[in-house]
Amino acid sequence: MKIISVVGARPNFMKIAPFAKAVKAYNRQHLTENIEHLLVHTGQHYDDRMSKKFFEELGIPDADINLGVGSGTHAEQVGQTMILFEKVLKDEKPDWVVVVGDVNATLACSVTAKKEWIKCCHIEAGLRSGDLKMPEEINRLVTDRLSDLLLTPDRLSNENLYREGVPDSKIKFVGNIMIDTLESNRAKAADLDLWSIIECNLHEEKNISIKDRDSVSDKHIAVITLHRPSNVDTDEVLEPLVNFLVQDVCKTMPLLWPIHPRAEKRLKEFGFWQKILDIPNLILLKPLGYHAMLRLNMAARIMLTDSGGLQEECTVLGTPCLTLRWNTERPVTLREHGGASVLVGNSVERIRKEYLNLLTGVCKPLRPELWDGHTAERCLDAIINFKN
Ligand code: UD1
């Protein structure tokens, strides 16, 4: 059997790492019937800090093929990926294409695979935010509609797929593959020293003092990540958010902000950059590797984020999480389902109210069903035992 797995952007890497390991382990045990596994990187994320670092830290084998697509509009990224991936499929003729998550690579490569009549497996199928203004929702809908095998992270995702008429025979509930990566890297992350992470990753334009060193400690820091176009692409939304961080969060405790390239670009465009540099309690960091980010999550008294993956990691770690979105495709992480996350959108009044609530409440780690660190084996098993 020949499988091509696809990655394109940062959140894909922690999902493909355990799958690649599972294939390797399978091959060690089945020497006469090895799976040929090729990894294709579309190149959507290309900075060392957005890509290479994750390959190194998570032990992902180098991509066999890099399409070098780079940045661009959605149509440019998807179109270019399809053109180049089609050539790969014609040359390599795999039995399966495995796509993960919901980024542009997921959409482009599932469409291309199906047009070449190649079986497609989607890991992390069935998530739905219901918000078609999110590019990721379009990617999920199209990928799930086309895929032959839909591997879901939770039972709510199965229900979404049933509602859309997907037959039960195509769906398999396998758990959350990203938690495999969390579990196998937890101990390594826990060993990292918080201050060393700051020193090694401090944004080159930010100055910090020795006083900051004393104020940074476990459970006395807040962490924020922002990258969604809905939060960072307009100054009417971004300015009140920045003001809230400066006026409310930084007054209570140090705020660590590993900054996404898109957010940095917008903060500079809108003229908010200097304000952020000037606030002493706001520690601006470059994009972090996997272990450093996990360590910050473990240390955070509160997480503010618009990332889906962090919402899930907060749930398992028990870090109170303000999700800076109006909807989520991951309801299993929400407080009403026992999780750590509260949807607050980008209205500052709502964010402030829930911020204060979360600071005073207690939040326990939650382990949703099958988020047990063994999802990758179940994914591979489902592919091997797939019946048409
Ligand atoms: C993409 C995914 C999103 C995911 C996010 C994590 C889609 C539709 N979106 O969004 O689901 O949550 O990745 O980061 O696929 N840039 C760099 N260096 C890089 C990559 C990007 O500087 O290595 C800059 C470029 O200016 C680029 C901008 O970041 O224009 C945004 O990158 P892009 O790949 O378009 O989407 P993300 O916002 O990262």
Short mmCIF file of N, CA, C and O in Angstrom, two decimals, residues 238-343:
data_model
loop_
_atom_site.label_atom_id
_atom_site.label_comp_id
_atom_site.label_asym_id
_atom_site.label_seq_id
_atom_site.Cartn_x
_atom_site.Cartn_y
_atom_site.Cartn_z
N LEU A 238 -9.33 45.16 16.17
CA LEU A 238 -8.02 44.94 16.80
C LEU A 238 -7.71 46.00 17.88
O LEU A 238 -7.17 45.67 18.94
N GLU A 239 -8.11 47.25 17.62
CA GLU A 239 -7.74 48.31 18.58
C GLU A 239 -8.36 48.09 19.97
O GLU A 239 -7.63 48.11 20.97
N PRO A 240 -9.70 47.86 20.06
CA PRO A 240 -10.24 47.60 21.41
C PRO A 240 -9.65 46.36 22.07
O PRO A 240 -9.45 46.34 23.29
N LEU A 241 -9.33 45.36 21.27
CA LEU A 241 -8.70 44.16 21.85
C LEU A 241 -7.35 44.50 22.47
O LEU A 241 -7.05 44.11 23.60
N VAL A 242 -6.56 45.26 21.72
CA VAL A 242 -5.23 45.65 22.22
C VAL A 242 -5.40 46.51 23.48
O VAL A 242 -4.70 46.31 24.49
N ASN A 243 -6.37 47.42 23.46
CA ASN A 243 -6.59 48.27 24.64
C ASN A 243 -6.97 47.43 25.86
O ASN A 243 -6.53 47.70 26.98
N PHE A 244 -7.78 46.39 25.64
CA PHE A 244 -8.17 45.52 26.76
C PHE A 244 -6.94 44.82 27.34
O PHE A 244 -6.75 44.76 28.56
N LEU A 245 -6.08 44.34 26.45
CA LEU A 245 -4.88 43.65 26.91
C LEU A 245 -4.02 44.57 27.76
O LEU A 245 -3.54 44.22 28.84
N VAL A 246 -3.84 45.78 27.23
CA VAL A 246 -2.95 46.74 27.89
C VAL A 246 -3.58 47.21 29.22
O VAL A 246 -2.91 47.26 30.26
N GLN A 247 -4.88 47.55 29.16
CA GLN A 247 -5.49 48.16 30.35
C GLN A 247 -5.93 47.15 31.41
O GLN A 247 -5.92 47.44 32.59
N ASP A 248 -6.38 45.98 30.98
CA ASP A 248 -6.91 45.03 31.96
C ASP A 248 -5.92 43.92 32.28
O ASP A 248 -5.55 43.73 33.44
N VAL A 249 -5.47 43.19 31.25
CA VAL A 249 -4.66 42.01 31.53
C VAL A 249 -3.29 42.40 32.08
O VAL A 249 -2.87 41.91 33.13
N CYS A 250 -2.61 43.30 31.39
CA CYS A 250 -1.24 43.65 31.80
C CYS A 250 -1.20 44.34 33.17
O CYS A 250 -0.15 44.38 33.81
N LYS A 251 -2.33 44.87 33.61
CA LYS A 251 -2.36 45.45 34.96
C LYS A 251 -2.40 44.37 36.02
O LYS A 251 -2.02 44.58 37.16
N THR A 252 -2.93 43.18 35.65
CA THR A 252 -3.06 42.11 36.64
C THR A 252 -1.83 41.20 36.69
O THR A 252 -1.44 40.75 37.76
N MET A 253 -1.28 40.91 35.51
CA MET A 253 -0.13 39.98 35.49
C MET A 253 0.61 40.12 34.16
O MET A 253 0.07 40.68 33.21
N PRO A 254 1.82 39.58 34.07
CA PRO A 254 2.53 39.66 32.80
C PRO A 254 1.76 38.90 31.71
O PRO A 254 1.20 37.84 31.99
N LEU A 255 1.75 39.47 30.52
CA LEU A 255 1.08 38.83 29.40
C LEU A 255 2.13 38.44 28.36
O LEU A 255 2.88 39.29 27.87
N LEU A 256 2.18 37.14 28.04
CA LEU A 256 3.14 36.66 27.04
C LEU A 256 2.41 36.50 25.71
O LEU A 256 1.38 35.83 25.65
N TRP A 257 2.96 37.09 24.66
CA TRP A 257 2.30 37.08 23.35
C TRP A 257 3.26 36.58 22.28
O TRP A 257 4.02 37.36 21.72
N PRO A 258 3.20 35.26 21.97
CA PRO A 258 3.96 34.77 20.81
C PRO A 258 3.21 35.20 19.56
O PRO A 258 2.07 34.79 19.35
N ILE A 259 3.85 36.02 18.76
CA ILE A 259 3.04 36.73 17.75
C ILE A 259 3.10 36.05 16.38
O ILE A 259 4.16 35.67 15.88
N HIS A 260 1.92 35.85 15.80
CA HIS A 260 1.78 35.24 14.47
C HIS A 260 2.14 36.30 13.41
O HIS A 260 1.82 37.47 13.58
N PRO A 261 2.81 35.89 12.31
CA PRO A 261 3.22 36.88 11.30
C PRO A 261 2.07 37.77 10.80
O PRO A 261 2.25 38.96 10.56
N ARG A 262 0.88 37.18 10.65
CA ARG A 262 -0.26 37.98 10.17
C ARG A 262 -0.63 39.07 11.18
O ARG A 262 -0.87 40.22 10.82
N ALA A 263 -0.62 38.72 12.48
CA ALA A 263 -0.98 39.69 13.52
C ALA A 263 0.06 40.80 13.58
O ALA A 263 -0.27 41.99 13.69
N GLU A 264 1.33 40.42 13.49
CA GLU A 264 2.40 41.43 13.54
C GLU A 264 2.26 42.43 12.39
O GLU A 264 2.36 43.65 12.57
N LYS A 265 2.00 41.87 11.21
CA LYS A 265 1.85 42.71 10.02
C LYS A 265 0.72 43.74 10.21
O LYS A 265 0.88 44.92 9.93
N ARG A 266 -0.40 43.27 10.73
CA ARG A 266 -1.56 44.15 10.90
C ARG A 266 -1.32 45.19 12.00
O ARG A 266 -1.69 46.35 11.86
N LEU A 267 -0.72 44.77 13.11
CA LEU A 267 -0.45 45.71 14.21
C LEU A 267 0.43 46.85 13.70
O LEU A 267 0.23 48.02 14.07
N LYS A 268 1.36 46.53 12.84
CA LYS A 268 2.24 47.56 12.28
C LYS A 268 1.46 48.45 11.33
O LYS A 268 1.53 49.68 11.40
N GLU A 269 0.66 47.84 10.47
CA GLU A 269 -0.13 48.60 9.49
C GLU A 269 -1.07 49.58 10.18
O GLU A 269 -1.25 50.70 9.74
N PHE A 270 -1.70 49.13 11.29
CA PHE A 270 -2.70 49.96 11.96
C PHE A 270 -2.09 50.94 12.97
O PHE A 270 -2.80 51.67 13.66
N GLY A 271 -0.79 50.91 13.14
CA GLY A 271 -0.11 51.86 14.03
C GLY A 271 -0.20 51.51 15.52
O GLY A 271 -0.12 52.40 16.37
N PHE A 272 -0.40 50.21 15.85
CA PHE A 272 -0.50 49.82 17.27
C PHE A 272 0.79 49.21 17.80
O PHE A 272 0.90 48.82 18.96
N TRP A 273 1.75 49.05 16.93
CA TRP A 273 2.95 48.29 17.28
C TRP A 273 3.73 48.94 18.41
O TRP A 273 4.13 48.28 19.37
N GLN A 274 3.93 50.28 18.29
CA GLN A 274 4.74 50.97 19.29
C GLN A 274 4.11 50.85 20.68
O GLN A 274 4.81 50.63 21.68
N LYS A 275 2.76 50.96 20.70
CA LYS A 275 2.04 50.85 21.97
C LYS A 275 2.35 49.51 22.66
O LYS A 275 2.60 49.43 23.86
N ILE A 276 2.38 48.47 21.85
CA ILE A 276 2.67 47.13 22.40
C ILE A 276 4.11 47.03 22.88
O ILE A 276 4.38 46.45 23.94
N LEU A 277 5.00 47.63 22.14
CA LEU A 277 6.42 47.60 22.55
C LEU A 277 6.63 48.37 23.84
O LEU A 277 7.48 48.02 24.66
N ASP A 278 5.83 49.42 24.04
CA ASP A 278 6.05 50.30 25.20
C ASP A 278 5.49 49.76 26.52
O ASP A 278 5.83 50.24 27.58
N ILE A 279 4.58 48.80 26.45
CA ILE A 279 3.96 48.31 27.70
C ILE A 279 4.90 47.31 28.38
O ILE A 279 5.22 46.26 27.81
N PRO A 280 5.38 47.62 29.58
CA PRO A 280 6.41 46.77 30.19
C PRO A 280 5.92 45.34 30.48
O PRO A 280 6.66 44.39 30.31
N ASN A 281 4.67 45.21 30.90
CA ASN A 281 4.19 43.88 31.31
C ASN A 281 3.75 43.00 30.14
O ASN A 281 3.27 41.90 30.36
N LEU A 282 3.90 43.52 28.93
CA LEU A 282 3.52 42.72 27.76
C LEU A 282 4.79 42.19 27.10
O LEU A 282 5.60 42.95 26.56
N ILE A 283 4.99 40.90 27.21
CA ILE A 283 6.24 40.31 26.73
C ILE A 283 5.99 39.70 25.35
O ILE A 283 5.31 38.68 25.21
N LEU A 284 6.51 40.39 24.36
CA LEU A 284 6.26 40.00 22.98
C LEU A 284 7.30 38.97 22.54
O LEU A 284 8.51 39.21 22.65
N LEU A 285 6.80 37.83 22.03
CA LEU A 285 7.71 36.75 21.63
C LEU A 285 7.56 36.45 20.14
O LEU A 285 6.51 36.75 19.55
N LYS A 286 8.59 35.86 19.55
CA LYS A 286 8.48 35.39 18.18
C LYS A 286 7.61 34.12 18.19
O LYS A 286 7.38 33.54 19.27
N PRO A 287 7.14 33.63 17.03
CA PRO A 287 6.37 32.38 17.05
C PRO A 287 7.18 31.27 17.72
O PRO A 287 8.38 31.14 17.48
N LEU A 288 6.51 30.50 18.59
CA LEU A 288 7.22 29.51 19.41
C LEU A 288 7.16 28.12 18.79
O LEU A 288 6.21 27.79 18.07
N GLY A 289 8.12 27.32 19.14
CA GLY A 289 8.08 25.90 18.78
C GLY A 289 7.05 25.17 19.64
O GLY A 289 6.44 25.76 20.53
N TYR A 290 6.90 23.87 19.37
CA TYR A 290 5.85 23.10 20.04
C TYR A 290 6.07 23.00 21.55
O TYR A 290 5.16 23.25 22.34
N HIS A 291 7.30 22.66 21.95
CA HIS A 291 7.54 22.45 23.38
C HIS A 291 7.40 23.73 24.18
O HIS A 291 6.80 23.74 25.27
N ALA A 292 7.93 24.82 23.65
CA ALA A 292 7.85 26.10 24.37
C ALA A 292 6.39 26.53 24.52
O ALA A 292 5.97 26.99 25.59
N MET A 293 5.60 26.34 23.47
CA MET A 293 4.19 26.76 23.55
C MET A 293 3.43 25.90 24.55
O MET A 293 2.61 26.40 25.33
N LEU A 294 3.74 24.61 24.55
CA LEU A 294 3.08 23.72 25.51
C LEU A 294 3.45 24.10 26.94
O LEU A 294 2.59 24.13 27.84
N ARG A 295 4.71 24.47 27.12
CA ARG A 295 5.16 24.88 28.46
C ARG A 295 4.42 26.15 28.90
O ARG A 295 4.01 26.26 30.06
N LEU A 296 4.25 27.11 27.98
CA LEU A 296 3.52 28.33 28.35
C LEU A 296 2.08 27.99 28.71
O LEU A 296 1.50 28.57 29.63
N ASN A 297 1.50 27.07 27.97
CA ASN A 297 0.12 26.67 28.26
C ASN A 297 0.03 26.05 29.66
O ASN A 297 -0.89 26.34 30.43
N MET A 298 1.02 25.24 30.00
CA MET A 298 1.02 24.62 31.34
C MET A 298 1.16 25.69 32.42
O MET A 298 0.64 25.54 33.53
N ALA A 299 1.91 26.75 32.10
CA ALA A 299 2.19 27.78 33.11
C ALA A 299 1.09 28.83 33.21
O ALA A 299 1.03 29.58 34.18
N ALA A 300 0.23 28.90 32.19
CA ALA A 300 -0.72 30.02 32.11
C ALA A 300 -1.80 29.95 33.18
O ALA A 300 -2.39 28.89 33.40
N ARG A 301 -2.04 31.10 33.80
CA ARG A 301 -3.21 31.17 34.69
C ARG A 301 -4.46 31.31 33.82
O ARG A 301 -5.54 30.85 34.17
N ILE A 302 -4.27 31.91 32.66
CA ILE A 302 -5.36 32.05 31.71
C ILE A 302 -4.80 32.15 30.30
O ILE A 302 -3.75 32.75 30.09
N MET A 303 -5.51 31.54 29.35
CA MET A 303 -5.13 31.60 27.94
C MET A 303 -6.19 32.41 27.20
O MET A 303 -7.39 32.23 27.43
N LEU A 304 -5.75 33.33 26.35
CA LEU A 304 -6.68 34.04 25.47
C LEU A 304 -6.26 33.67 24.05
O LEU A 304 -5.10 33.87 23.68
N THR A 305 -7.17 33.13 23.27
CA THR A 305 -6.74 32.63 21.96
C THR A 305 -7.88 32.55 20.95
O THR A 305 -9.04 32.43 21.33
N ASP A 306 -7.51 32.62 19.68
CA ASP A 306 -8.50 32.31 18.64
C ASP A 306 -8.10 31.04 17.89
O ASP A 306 -8.62 30.75 16.82
N SER A 307 -7.18 30.27 18.46
CA SER A 307 -6.74 29.02 17.83
C SER A 307 -7.61 27.85 18.28
O SER A 307 -7.95 27.74 19.46
N GLY A 308 -7.94 26.96 17.35
CA GLY A 308 -8.72 25.78 17.70
C GLY A 308 -7.90 24.76 18.46
O GLY A 308 -8.35 24.18 19.45
N GLY A 309 -6.65 24.57 18.03
CA GLY A 309 -5.79 23.58 18.66
C GLY A 309 -5.50 23.92 20.12
O GLY A 309 -5.53 23.05 20.99
N LEU A 310 -5.26 25.20 20.38
CA LEU A 310 -4.97 25.59 21.77
C LEU A 310 -6.19 25.37 22.67
O LEU A 310 -6.04 24.98 23.83
N GLN A 311 -7.38 25.61 22.12
CA GLN A 311 -8.61 25.34 22.88
C GLN A 311 -8.62 23.88 23.35
O GLN A 311 -8.98 23.59 24.49
N GLU A 312 -8.21 22.99 22.45
CA GLU A 312 -8.21 21.56 22.79
C GLU A 312 -7.14 21.25 23.83
O GLU A 312 -7.36 20.51 24.78
N GLU A 313 -5.96 21.83 23.63
CA GLU A 313 -4.87 21.56 24.57
C GLU A 313 -5.20 22.11 25.96
O GLU A 313 -4.91 21.49 26.97
N CYS A 314 -5.84 23.29 26.00
CA CYS A 314 -6.26 23.86 27.29
C CYS A 314 -7.23 22.93 28.00
O CYS A 314 -7.19 22.77 29.22
N THR A 315 -8.11 22.28 27.23
CA THR A 315 -9.09 21.37 27.81
C THR A 315 -8.39 20.23 28.54
O THR A 315 -8.71 19.90 29.68
N VAL A 316 -7.39 19.65 27.86
CA VAL A 316 -6.70 18.50 28.45
C VAL A 316 -5.80 18.93 29.62
O VAL A 316 -5.66 18.21 30.60
N LEU A 317 -5.23 20.14 29.52
CA LEU A 317 -4.34 20.60 30.59
C LEU A 317 -5.10 21.26 31.74
O LEU A 317 -4.55 21.46 32.81
N GLY A 318 -6.36 21.65 31.48
CA GLY A 318 -7.14 22.35 32.51
C GLY A 318 -6.76 23.82 32.63
O GLY A 318 -6.87 24.41 33.70
N THR A 319 -6.31 24.42 31.53
CA THR A 319 -6.00 25.86 31.54
C THR A 319 -7.25 26.64 31.17
O THR A 319 -7.79 26.44 30.07
N PRO A 320 -7.73 27.55 32.05
CA PRO A 320 -8.90 28.35 31.69
C PRO A 320 -8.63 29.10 30.39
O PRO A 320 -7.57 29.70 30.23
N CYS A 321 -9.59 29.06 29.47
CA CYS A 321 -9.33 29.57 28.12
C CYS A 321 -10.46 30.48 27.63
O CYS A 321 -11.61 30.06 27.59
N LEU A 322 -10.11 31.71 27.31
CA LEU A 322 -11.08 32.61 26.68
C LEU A 322 -10.89 32.46 25.18
O LEU A 322 -9.83 32.82 24.65
N THR A 323 -11.89 31.94 24.50
CA THR A 323 -11.78 31.74 23.06
C THR A 323 -12.32 32.98 22.35
O THR A 323 -13.51 33.29 22.44
N LEU A 324 -11.44 33.69 21.68
CA LEU A 324 -11.79 34.98 21.10
C LEU A 324 -12.47 34.77 19.74
O LEU A 324 -11.97 35.19 18.69
N ARG A 325 -13.59 34.05 19.80
CA ARG A 325 -14.39 33.78 18.60
C ARG A 325 -15.85 33.72 19.01
O ARG A 325 -16.16 33.45 20.17
N TRP A 326 -16.74 33.90 18.03
CA TRP A 326 -18.18 33.85 18.33
C TRP A 326 -18.72 32.44 18.19
O TRP A 326 -19.85 32.16 18.61
N ASN A 327 -17.96 31.57 17.56
CA ASN A 327 -18.43 30.18 17.38
C ASN A 327 -17.21 29.28 17.46
O ASN A 327 -16.08 29.75 17.41
N THR A 328 -17.48 27.99 17.57
CA THR A 328 -16.35 27.06 17.55
C THR A 328 -16.78 25.77 16.86
O THR A 328 -17.94 25.35 16.99
N GLU A 329 -15.85 25.17 16.14
CA GLU A 329 -16.11 23.85 15.56
C GLU A 329 -15.73 22.76 16.56
O GLU A 329 -15.82 21.59 16.27
N ARG A 330 -15.31 23.21 17.76
CA ARG A 330 -14.85 22.24 18.77
C ARG A 330 -15.65 22.40 20.07
O ARG A 330 -15.08 22.69 21.13
N PRO A 331 -16.99 22.18 20.01
CA PRO A 331 -17.83 22.42 21.19
C PRO A 331 -17.44 21.55 22.38
O PRO A 331 -17.71 21.91 23.53
N VAL A 332 -16.79 20.43 22.11
CA VAL A 332 -16.42 19.51 23.20
C VAL A 332 -15.46 20.19 24.18
O VAL A 332 -15.34 19.78 25.34
N THR A 333 -14.80 21.27 23.74
CA THR A 333 -13.84 21.97 24.61
C THR A 333 -14.52 23.02 25.50
O THR A 333 -13.87 23.62 26.35
N LEU A 334 -15.81 23.25 25.27
CA LEU A 334 -16.47 24.36 26.00
C LEU A 334 -16.86 23.98 27.42
O LEU A 334 -17.09 22.80 27.72
N ARG A 335 -16.99 25.02 28.23
CA ARG A 335 -17.34 24.82 29.64
C ARG A 335 -18.62 23.99 29.79
O ARG A 335 -18.72 23.11 30.64
N GLU A 336 -19.62 24.25 28.91
CA GLU A 336 -20.89 23.52 29.03
C GLU A 336 -20.75 22.02 28.76
O GLU A 336 -21.62 21.24 29.08
N HIS A 337 -19.64 21.62 28.14
CA HIS A 337 -19.37 20.19 27.94
C HIS A 337 -18.30 19.71 28.92
O HIS A 337 -17.68 18.66 28.71
N GLY A 338 -18.02 20.53 29.93
CA GLY A 338 -17.03 20.13 30.94
C GLY A 338 -15.63 20.64 30.64
O GLY A 338 -14.69 20.38 31.38
N GLY A 339 -15.45 21.34 29.50
CA GLY A 339 -14.12 21.79 29.09
C GLY A 339 -13.69 23.08 29.75
O GLY A 339 -14.34 23.59 30.67
N ALA A 340 -12.56 23.64 29.22
CA ALA A 340 -11.93 24.79 29.87
C ALA A 340 -12.21 26.10 29.15
O ALA A 340 -11.77 27.15 29.59
N SER A 341 -12.95 26.03 28.04
CA SER A 341 -13.00 27.19 27.17
C SER A 341 -14.37 27.88 27.17
O SER A 341 -15.42 27.23 27.27
N VAL A 342 -14.34 29.22 27.06
CA VAL A 342 -15.56 30.03 27.01
C VAL A 342 -15.49 30.88 25.75
O VAL A 342 -14.48 31.55 25.50
N LEU A 343 -16.57 30.88 24.97
CA LEU A 343 -16.60 31.70 23.76
C LEU A 343 -16.90 33.14 24.13
O LEU A 343 -17.91 33.42 24.76
#
